[in-house]
Coordinates of C-alpha atoms in Angstrom, one line a residue:
Chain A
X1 CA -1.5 8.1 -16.1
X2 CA 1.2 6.1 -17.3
X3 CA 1.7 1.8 -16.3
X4 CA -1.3 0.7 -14.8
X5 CA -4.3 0.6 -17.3
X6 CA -7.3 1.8 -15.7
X7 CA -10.1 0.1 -17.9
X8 CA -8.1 -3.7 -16.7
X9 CA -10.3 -5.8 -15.3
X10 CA -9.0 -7.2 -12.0
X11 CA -10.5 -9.7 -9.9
X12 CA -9.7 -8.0 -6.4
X13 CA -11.8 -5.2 -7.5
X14 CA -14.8 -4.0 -5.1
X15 CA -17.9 -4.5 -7.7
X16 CA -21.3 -2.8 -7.1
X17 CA -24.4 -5.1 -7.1
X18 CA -27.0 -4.7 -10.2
X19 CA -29.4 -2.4 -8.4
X20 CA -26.6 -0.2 -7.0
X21 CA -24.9 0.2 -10.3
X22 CA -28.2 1.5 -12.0
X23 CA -29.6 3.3 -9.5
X24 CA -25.6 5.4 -10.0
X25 CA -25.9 5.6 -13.3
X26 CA -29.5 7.1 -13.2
X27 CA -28.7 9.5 -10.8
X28 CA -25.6 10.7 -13.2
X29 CA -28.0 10.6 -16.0
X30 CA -30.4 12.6 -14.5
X31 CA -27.8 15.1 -13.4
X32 CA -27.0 15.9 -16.7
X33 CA -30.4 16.0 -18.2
X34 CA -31.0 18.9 -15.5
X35 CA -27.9 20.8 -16.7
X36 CA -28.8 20.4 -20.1
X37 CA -32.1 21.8 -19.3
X38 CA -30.5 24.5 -17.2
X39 CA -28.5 25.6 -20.2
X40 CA -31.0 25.6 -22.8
X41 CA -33.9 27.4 -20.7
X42 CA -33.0 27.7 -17.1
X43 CA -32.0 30.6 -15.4
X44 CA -29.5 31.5 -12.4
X45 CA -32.8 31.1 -10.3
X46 CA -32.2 27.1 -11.1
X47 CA -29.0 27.1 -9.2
X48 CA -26.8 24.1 -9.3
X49 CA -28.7 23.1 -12.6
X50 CA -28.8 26.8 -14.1
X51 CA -26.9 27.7 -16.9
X52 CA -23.3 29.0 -17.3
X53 CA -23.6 32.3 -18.3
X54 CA -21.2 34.0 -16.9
X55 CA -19.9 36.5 -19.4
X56 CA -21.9 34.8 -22.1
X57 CA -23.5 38.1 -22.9
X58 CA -22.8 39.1 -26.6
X59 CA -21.7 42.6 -26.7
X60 CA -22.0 45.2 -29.8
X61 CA -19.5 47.1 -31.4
X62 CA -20.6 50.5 -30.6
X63 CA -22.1 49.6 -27.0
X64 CA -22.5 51.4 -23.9
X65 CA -20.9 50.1 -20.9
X66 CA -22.1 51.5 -18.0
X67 CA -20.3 51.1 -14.7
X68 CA -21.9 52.3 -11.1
X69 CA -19.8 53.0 -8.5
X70 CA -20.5 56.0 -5.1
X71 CA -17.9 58.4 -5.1
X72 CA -17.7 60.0 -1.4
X73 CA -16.7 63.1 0.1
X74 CA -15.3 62.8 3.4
X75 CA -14.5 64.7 6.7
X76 CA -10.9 65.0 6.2
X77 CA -11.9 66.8 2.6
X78 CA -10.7 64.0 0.2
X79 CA -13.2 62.7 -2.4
X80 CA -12.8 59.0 -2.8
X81 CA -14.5 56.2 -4.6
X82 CA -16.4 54.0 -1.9
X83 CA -14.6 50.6 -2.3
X84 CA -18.0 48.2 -3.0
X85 CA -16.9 44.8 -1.3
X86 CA -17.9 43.1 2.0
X87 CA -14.6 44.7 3.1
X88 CA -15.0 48.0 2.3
X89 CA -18.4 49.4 2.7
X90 CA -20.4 45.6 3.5
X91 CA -22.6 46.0 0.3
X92 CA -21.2 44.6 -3.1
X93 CA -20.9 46.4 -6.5
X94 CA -23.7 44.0 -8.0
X95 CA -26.2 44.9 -5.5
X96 CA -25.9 48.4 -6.0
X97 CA -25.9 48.2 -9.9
X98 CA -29.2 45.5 -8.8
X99 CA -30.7 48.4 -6.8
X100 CA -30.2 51.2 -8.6
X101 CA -33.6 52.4 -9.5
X102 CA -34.4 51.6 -5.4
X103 CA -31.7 54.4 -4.8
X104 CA -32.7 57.0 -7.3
X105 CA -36.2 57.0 -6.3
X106 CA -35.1 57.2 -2.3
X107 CA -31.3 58.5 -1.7
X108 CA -31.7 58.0 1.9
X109 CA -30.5 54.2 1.1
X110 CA -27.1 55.7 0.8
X111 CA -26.7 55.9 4.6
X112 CA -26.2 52.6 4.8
X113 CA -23.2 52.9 2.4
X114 CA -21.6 55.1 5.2
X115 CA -23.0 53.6 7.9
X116 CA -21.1 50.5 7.0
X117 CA -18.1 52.1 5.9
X118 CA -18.0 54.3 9.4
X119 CA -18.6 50.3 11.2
X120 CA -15.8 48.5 9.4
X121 CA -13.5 51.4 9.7
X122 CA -13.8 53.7 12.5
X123 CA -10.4 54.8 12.2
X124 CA -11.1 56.1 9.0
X125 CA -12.3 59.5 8.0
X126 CA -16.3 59.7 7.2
X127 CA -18.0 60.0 4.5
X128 CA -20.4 63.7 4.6
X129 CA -21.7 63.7 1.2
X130 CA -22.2 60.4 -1.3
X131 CA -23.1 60.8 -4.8
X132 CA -24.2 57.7 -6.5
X133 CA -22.1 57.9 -10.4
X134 CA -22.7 56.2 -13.8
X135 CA -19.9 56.2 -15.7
X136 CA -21.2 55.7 -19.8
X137 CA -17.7 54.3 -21.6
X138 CA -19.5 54.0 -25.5
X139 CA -17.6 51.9 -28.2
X140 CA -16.5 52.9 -31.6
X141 CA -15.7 49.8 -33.4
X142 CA -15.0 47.8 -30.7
X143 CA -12.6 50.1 -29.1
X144 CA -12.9 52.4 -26.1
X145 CA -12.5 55.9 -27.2
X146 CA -12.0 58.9 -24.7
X147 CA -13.0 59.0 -21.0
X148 CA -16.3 57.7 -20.3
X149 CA -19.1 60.3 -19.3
X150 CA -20.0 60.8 -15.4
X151 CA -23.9 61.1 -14.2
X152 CA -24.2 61.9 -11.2
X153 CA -27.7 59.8 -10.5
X154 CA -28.6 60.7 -6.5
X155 CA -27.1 62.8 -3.8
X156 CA -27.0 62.2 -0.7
X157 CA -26.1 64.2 2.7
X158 CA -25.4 61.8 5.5
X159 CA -26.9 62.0 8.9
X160 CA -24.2 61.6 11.8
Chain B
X1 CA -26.0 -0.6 -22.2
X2 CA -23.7 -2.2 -20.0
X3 CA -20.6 -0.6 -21.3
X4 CA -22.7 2.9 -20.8
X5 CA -22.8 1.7 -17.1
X6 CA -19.2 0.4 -17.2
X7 CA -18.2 4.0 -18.0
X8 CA -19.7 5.4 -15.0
X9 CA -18.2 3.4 -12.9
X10 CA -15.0 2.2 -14.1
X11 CA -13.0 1.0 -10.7
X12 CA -10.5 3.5 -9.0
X13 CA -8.3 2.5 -5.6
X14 CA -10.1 3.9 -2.7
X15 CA -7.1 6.1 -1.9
X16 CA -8.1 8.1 -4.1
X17 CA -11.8 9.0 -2.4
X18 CA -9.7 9.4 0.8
X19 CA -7.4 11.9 -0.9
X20 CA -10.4 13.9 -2.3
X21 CA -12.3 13.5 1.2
X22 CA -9.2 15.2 3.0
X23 CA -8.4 18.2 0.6
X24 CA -12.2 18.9 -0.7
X25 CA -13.3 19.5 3.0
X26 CA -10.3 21.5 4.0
X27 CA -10.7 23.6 0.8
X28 CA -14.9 23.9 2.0
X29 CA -13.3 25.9 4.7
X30 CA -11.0 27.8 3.0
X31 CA -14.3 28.4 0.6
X32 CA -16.7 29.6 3.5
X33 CA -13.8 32.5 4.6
X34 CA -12.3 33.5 0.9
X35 CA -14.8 33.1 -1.8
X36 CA -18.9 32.4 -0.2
X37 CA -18.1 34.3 2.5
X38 CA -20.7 36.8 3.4
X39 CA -23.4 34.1 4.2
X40 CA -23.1 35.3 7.7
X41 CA -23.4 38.6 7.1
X42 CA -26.7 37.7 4.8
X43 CA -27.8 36.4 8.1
X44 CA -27.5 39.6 9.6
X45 CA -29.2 41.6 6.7
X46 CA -32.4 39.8 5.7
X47 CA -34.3 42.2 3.9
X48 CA -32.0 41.9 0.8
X49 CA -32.8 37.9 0.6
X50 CA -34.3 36.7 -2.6
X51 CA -34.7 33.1 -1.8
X52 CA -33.3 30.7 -5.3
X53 CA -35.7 27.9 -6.7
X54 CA -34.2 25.2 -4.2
X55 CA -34.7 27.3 -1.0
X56 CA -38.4 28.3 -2.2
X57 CA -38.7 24.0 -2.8
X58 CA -37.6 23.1 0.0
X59 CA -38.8 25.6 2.3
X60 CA -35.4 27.2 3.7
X61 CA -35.4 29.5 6.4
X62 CA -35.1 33.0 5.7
X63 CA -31.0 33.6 7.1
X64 CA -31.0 34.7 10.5
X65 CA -28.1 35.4 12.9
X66 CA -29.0 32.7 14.8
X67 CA -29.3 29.8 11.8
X68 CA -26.3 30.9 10.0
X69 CA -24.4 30.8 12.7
X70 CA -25.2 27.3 13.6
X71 CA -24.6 26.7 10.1
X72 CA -21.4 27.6 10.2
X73 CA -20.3 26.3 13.6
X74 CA -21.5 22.9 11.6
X75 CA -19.9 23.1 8.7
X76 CA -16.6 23.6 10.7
X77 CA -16.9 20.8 12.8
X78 CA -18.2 18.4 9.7
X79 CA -15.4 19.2 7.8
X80 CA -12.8 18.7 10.0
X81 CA -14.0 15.6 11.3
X82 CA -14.7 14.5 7.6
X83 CA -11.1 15.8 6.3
X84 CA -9.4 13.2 8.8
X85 CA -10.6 10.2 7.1
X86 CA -12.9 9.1 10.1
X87 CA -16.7 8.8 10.1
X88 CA -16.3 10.0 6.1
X89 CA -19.7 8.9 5.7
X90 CA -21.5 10.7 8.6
X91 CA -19.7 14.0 8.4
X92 CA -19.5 13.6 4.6
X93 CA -23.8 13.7 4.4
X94 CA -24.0 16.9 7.2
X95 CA -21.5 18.9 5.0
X96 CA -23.4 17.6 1.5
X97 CA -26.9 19.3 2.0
X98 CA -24.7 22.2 4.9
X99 CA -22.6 23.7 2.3
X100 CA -25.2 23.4 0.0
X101 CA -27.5 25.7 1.4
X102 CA -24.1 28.2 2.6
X103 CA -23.7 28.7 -0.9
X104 CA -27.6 29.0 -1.6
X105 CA -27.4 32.1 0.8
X106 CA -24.7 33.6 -0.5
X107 CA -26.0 34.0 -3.7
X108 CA -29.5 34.8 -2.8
X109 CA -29.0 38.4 -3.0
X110 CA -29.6 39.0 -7.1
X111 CA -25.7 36.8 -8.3
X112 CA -25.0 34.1 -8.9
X113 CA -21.7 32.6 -9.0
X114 CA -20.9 29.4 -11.7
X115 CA -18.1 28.2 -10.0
X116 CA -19.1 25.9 -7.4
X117 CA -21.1 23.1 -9.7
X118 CA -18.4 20.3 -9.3
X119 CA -17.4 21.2 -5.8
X120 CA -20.8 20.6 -4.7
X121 CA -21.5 17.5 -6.6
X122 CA -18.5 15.9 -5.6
X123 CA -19.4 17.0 -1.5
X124 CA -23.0 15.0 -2.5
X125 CA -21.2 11.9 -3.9
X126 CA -18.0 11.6 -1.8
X127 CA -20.4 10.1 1.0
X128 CA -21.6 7.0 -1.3
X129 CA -18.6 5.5 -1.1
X130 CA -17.9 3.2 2.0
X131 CA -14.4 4.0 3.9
X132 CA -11.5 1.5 4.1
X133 CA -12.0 -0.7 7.0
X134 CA -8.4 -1.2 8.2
X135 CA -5.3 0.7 7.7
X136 CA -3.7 3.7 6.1
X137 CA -7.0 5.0 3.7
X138 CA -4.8 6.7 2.1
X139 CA -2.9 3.9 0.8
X140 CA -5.3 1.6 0.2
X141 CA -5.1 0.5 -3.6
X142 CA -8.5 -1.7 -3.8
X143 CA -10.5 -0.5 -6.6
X144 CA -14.0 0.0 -6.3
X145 CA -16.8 0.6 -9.0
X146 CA -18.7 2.8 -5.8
X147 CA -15.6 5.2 -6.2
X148 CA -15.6 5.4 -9.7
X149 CA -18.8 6.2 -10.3
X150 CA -18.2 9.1 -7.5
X151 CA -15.0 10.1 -9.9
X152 CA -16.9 10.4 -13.0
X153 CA -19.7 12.0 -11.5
X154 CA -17.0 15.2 -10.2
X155 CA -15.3 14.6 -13.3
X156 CA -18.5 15.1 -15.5
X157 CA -19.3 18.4 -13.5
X158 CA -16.0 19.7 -13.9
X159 CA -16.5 19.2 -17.6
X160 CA -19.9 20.6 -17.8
X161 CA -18.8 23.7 -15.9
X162 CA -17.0 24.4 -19.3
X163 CA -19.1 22.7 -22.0
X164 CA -22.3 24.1 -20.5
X165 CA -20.5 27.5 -20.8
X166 CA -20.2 27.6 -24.1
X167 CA -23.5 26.6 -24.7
X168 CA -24.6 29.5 -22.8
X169 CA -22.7 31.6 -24.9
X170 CA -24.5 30.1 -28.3
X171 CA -28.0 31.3 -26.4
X172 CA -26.7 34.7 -25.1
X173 CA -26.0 35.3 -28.5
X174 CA -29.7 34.1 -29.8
X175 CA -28.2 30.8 -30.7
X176 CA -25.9 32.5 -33.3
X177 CA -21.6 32.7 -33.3
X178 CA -21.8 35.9 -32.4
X179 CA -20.0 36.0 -29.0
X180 CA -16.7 35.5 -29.9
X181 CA -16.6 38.0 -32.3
X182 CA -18.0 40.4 -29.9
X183 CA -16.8 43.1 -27.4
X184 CA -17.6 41.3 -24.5
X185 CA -14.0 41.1 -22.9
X186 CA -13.9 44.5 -23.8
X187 CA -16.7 44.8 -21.7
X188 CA -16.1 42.7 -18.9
X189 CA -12.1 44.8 -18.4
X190 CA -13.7 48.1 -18.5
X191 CA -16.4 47.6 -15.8
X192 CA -13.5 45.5 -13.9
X193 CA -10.3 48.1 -15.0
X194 CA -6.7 46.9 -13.7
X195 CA -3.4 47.3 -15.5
X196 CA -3.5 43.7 -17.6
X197 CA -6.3 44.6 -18.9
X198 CA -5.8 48.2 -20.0
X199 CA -3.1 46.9 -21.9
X200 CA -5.6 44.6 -23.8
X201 CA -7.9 47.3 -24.6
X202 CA -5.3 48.8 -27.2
X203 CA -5.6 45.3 -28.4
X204 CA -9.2 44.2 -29.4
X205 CA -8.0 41.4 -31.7
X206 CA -6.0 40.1 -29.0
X207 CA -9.1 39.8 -26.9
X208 CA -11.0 38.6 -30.2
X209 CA -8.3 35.2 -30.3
X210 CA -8.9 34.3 -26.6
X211 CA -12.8 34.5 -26.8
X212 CA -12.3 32.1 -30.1
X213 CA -9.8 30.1 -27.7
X214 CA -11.6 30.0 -24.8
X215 CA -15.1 29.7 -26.5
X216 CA -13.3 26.6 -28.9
X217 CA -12.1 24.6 -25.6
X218 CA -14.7 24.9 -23.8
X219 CA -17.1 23.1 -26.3
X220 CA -14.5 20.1 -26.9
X221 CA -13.9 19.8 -23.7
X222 CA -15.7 16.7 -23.0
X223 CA -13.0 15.2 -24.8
X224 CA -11.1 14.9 -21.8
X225 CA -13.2 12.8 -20.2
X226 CA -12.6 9.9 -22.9
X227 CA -8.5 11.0 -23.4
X228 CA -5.7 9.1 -21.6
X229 CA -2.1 9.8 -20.0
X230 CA -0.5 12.5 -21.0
X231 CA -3.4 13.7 -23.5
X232 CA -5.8 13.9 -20.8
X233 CA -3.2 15.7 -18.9
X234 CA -2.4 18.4 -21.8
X235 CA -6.2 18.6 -21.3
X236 CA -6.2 19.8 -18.0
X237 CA -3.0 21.9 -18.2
X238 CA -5.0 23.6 -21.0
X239 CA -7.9 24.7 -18.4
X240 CA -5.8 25.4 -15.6
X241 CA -3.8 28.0 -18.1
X242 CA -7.1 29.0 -19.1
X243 CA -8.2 29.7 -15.5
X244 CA -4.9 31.5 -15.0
X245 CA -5.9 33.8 -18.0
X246 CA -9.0 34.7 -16.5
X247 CA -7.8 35.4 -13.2
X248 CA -5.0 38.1 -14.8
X249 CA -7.4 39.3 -17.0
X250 CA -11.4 39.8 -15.6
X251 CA -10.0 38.6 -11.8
X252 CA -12.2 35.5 -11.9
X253 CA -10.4 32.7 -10.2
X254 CA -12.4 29.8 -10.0
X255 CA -10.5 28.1 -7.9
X256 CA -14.2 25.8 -6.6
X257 CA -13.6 24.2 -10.1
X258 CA -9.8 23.9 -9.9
X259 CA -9.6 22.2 -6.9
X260 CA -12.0 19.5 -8.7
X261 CA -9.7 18.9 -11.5
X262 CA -8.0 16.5 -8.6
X263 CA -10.5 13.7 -9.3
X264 CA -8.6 13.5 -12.6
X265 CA -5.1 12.7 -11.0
X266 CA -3.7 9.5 -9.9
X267 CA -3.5 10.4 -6.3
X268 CA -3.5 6.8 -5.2
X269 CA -0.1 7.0 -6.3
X270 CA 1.1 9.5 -3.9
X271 CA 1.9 7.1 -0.6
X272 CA 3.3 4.1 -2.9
X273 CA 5.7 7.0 -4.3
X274 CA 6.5 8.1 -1.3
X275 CA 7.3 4.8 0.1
X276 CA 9.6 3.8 -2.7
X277 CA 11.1 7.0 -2.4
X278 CA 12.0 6.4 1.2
X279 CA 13.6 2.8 0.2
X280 CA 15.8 4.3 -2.1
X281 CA 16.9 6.9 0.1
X282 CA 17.6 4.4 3.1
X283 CA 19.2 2.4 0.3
X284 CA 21.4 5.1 -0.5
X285 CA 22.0 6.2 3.4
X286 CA 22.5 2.6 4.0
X287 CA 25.8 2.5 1.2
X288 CA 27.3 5.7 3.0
X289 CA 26.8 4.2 6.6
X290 CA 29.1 1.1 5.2
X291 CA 31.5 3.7 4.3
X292 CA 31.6 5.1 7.0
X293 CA 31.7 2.3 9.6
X294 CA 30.7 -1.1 9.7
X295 CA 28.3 -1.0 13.0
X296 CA 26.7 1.6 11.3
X297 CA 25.9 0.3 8.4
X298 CA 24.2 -3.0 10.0
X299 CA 21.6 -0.9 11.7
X300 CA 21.1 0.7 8.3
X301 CA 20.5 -1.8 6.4
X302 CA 18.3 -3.3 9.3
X303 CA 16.0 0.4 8.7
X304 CA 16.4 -0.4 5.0
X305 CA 14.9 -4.0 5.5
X306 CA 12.3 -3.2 8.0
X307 CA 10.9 -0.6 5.4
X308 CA 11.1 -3.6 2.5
X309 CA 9.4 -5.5 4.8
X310 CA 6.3 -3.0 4.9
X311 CA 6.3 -2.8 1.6
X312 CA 5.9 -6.5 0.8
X313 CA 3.7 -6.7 3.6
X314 CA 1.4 -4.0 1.5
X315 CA 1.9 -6.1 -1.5
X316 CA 0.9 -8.6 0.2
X317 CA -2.1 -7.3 1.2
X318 CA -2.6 -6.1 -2.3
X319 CA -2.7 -9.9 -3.6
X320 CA -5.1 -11.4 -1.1
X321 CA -7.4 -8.4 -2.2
X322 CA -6.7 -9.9 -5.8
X323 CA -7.5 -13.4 -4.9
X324 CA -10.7 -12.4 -2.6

């Protein structure tokens, strides 16, 4: 931004008429008022004017992470982690960890892990069995100590 | 008052709207295949919809095959039309409230996504301004208070995307300083593992400085709206090095927010670079034609004074603006 000074006032300039200037600057105003708000109270619910919280979370020293993830056996006998992206199996990683309960109450969700898998990559070898894992990584001062601890959380056999 | 006023819409050359039009509406493509991509496939799988404040408000459809589809097919067409500088304002208000609602589907499903703030903003203002009536748009160096206003408005987003952030930390933390101190990158690499960040977890102060770093920026960034030249640029090299952090680190690119860093650069500049570049160079070409041969070197110099002549035609042009 170097020569030409940007706050110059020049007379070929294209100026807005009273109205038009305040109505802008009340609309910009308003804008941020409704970010603000999203910030302080708001939740993702109020997106665009929701707050920014991704990673804002605060997380303890000695903290359990958890991660989900569906490990799958197939029918070429390999035991594989079922990738969780619109690639992989069609369902993210979120919406699992967002359904969990919904699965450990009724395993029979699971088939549409492998029915989605089997879609996207018919080529591939099947998953037979899925098993729905939380891995438990707990923090000692901040630090992650050892492997984290597998629970296996639902089972399920899938229907060809 | 009327400085407050004056600040939002401090005069910028319309080239620059025309330059923002062009890349934010191809990058709104790019967006609905790379990054909000399964808005489509939401269509296809209604039962997981959980319909956000706005679509409750304003009565969306529940996603369908058929609607998002359309949606699509409409957005493609809009941003094409509106990338080429033609009918900005028509195309620009379908792909406003279109890509909107994309983006409302594709996080209706539980996660929401902070990136796309300033993108959509700037989609919503862009179509306020009025397009250059005659000639190259994207060389057209009249400044207009319509466009400035529309510059600080993405600007202001792209600013708030940051300073909003922080202030989100301060209330995840119970309104304390507690996050940077915290094991939240820690966190955030272990539910997300890849080499970079394995590294780091043998390193907890390491990831201790860049949460003070990151957490420290982001609440004085607003700075940067008020710094100049090559401060304000140091500004955004900051963020953009900060962004490229993030993306080796928890694989969070951002890239709806980079793309809006744009509306601070001078692109107006760009074709009055290029042309002078182009003198010079016929200049130059011009000195090694008369070397080379006399006959030669009159029709370069004849190129080399056509092109001066377009360029004092456009400075022409520039001074009646001046006097009008």
């Amino acid at each position: 931004m170097t020569g030409v000074k940007v706050s110059d006032d020049r007379a070929g300039d294209v100026r807005l008429g009273r109205i038009g200037k305040g109505v802008r600057v009340l609309v910009a105003l308003a804008g941020i008022g409704l970010l603000i708000n999203g910030s302080v109270q708001a939740s993702d619910d109020a997106w665009p004017f929701g707050p920014m919280s991704q990673y804002a979370g605060s997380v303890a020293d000695d903290a359990s992470i958890t991660y989900t993830r569906i490990s799958a056996q197939t029918d070429a006998g390999t035991t594989v982690d079922v990738p969780l992206n619109i690639e992989g199996a069609g369902v993210a990683r979120a919406e699992i960890e967002a359904r969990t309960g919904e699965i450990v109450a009724d395993p029979s969700k699971l088939q549409a892990v492998a029915d989605g898998w089997a879609k996207k990559h018919p080529d591939k070898p099947k998953y037979v069995k899925l098993e729905l894992i939380r891995d438990t990584t707990t923090l000692v001062k901040g630090r992650v100590v050892g492997p984290p601890k597998s629970e296996v959380l639902a089972t399920w056999q899938v229907r060809r | 008052m009327k400085t407050v006023a004056n600040w939002f819409t401090a005069p910028i050359a319309l080239a620059r709207i025309a330059w923002l039009r062009t890349i934010l509406y191809l990058f709104v493509i790019l967006d609905m295949h790379a990054f909000v991509r399964d808005t489509r496939l939401k269509g296809e799988h209604p039962d997981l919809y959980k319909p956000l404040l706005l679509e409750r408000l304003f009565h969306l459809p529940t996603p369908s095959v058929a609607n998002t589809t359309a949606l699509y097919y409409v957005l493609l067409v809009a941003c094409l039309v509106g990338a080429t500088n033609r009918f900005p304002r028509i195309a620009g208000w379908v792909v406003a409230p279109a890509f909107t609602w994309w983006v409302l589907i594709g996080m209706s499903d539980g996660k929401v996504d902070h990136d796309h703030l300033a993108l959509t903003v700037a989609l919503w203002v862009l179509p306020t301004v009025a397009p250059t009536k005659a000639g190259n748009p994207y060389a057209d160096q009249t400044r207009s208070e319509a466009a400035g206003w529309v510059i600080r408005c993405v600007q202001i987003s792209v600013i708030c995307t940051y300073f909003l952030s922080s202030i989100a930390k301060l209330r995840g933390a119970g309104w304390t300083l507690a996050w940077p101190n915290s094991a939240i990158l820690t966190w955030a690499i272990v539910r997300r593992p890849h080499p970079v960040g394995e590294w780091l977890l043998h390193h907890p102060w390491l990831l201790h400085v860049m949460q003070w770093v990151g957490i420290i920026g982001e609440f004085l960034s607003p700075a940067i709206l008020w710094l100049k030249g090559r401060w304000q640029l140091m500004g955004a090299l900051f963020f953009l090095g900060f962004h490229a952090a993030n993306t080796a680190i928890l694989l969070i690119h951002f890239l709806p927010t980079v793309v809006c860093w744009l509306a601070f650069a001078p692109l107006e500049r760009i074709v009055p670079w290029w042309r002078a570049r182009r003198t010079a160079e016929a200049a130059g070409a011009a000195e090694e034609a008369g070397a080379a041969g006399a006959a030669e070197a009159t029709a370069g110099s004849a190129r080399d004074a056509g092109e001066a002549e377009d360029e004092a035609e456009d400075r022409g042009q520039a001074k009646e603006q001046a006097g009008a």
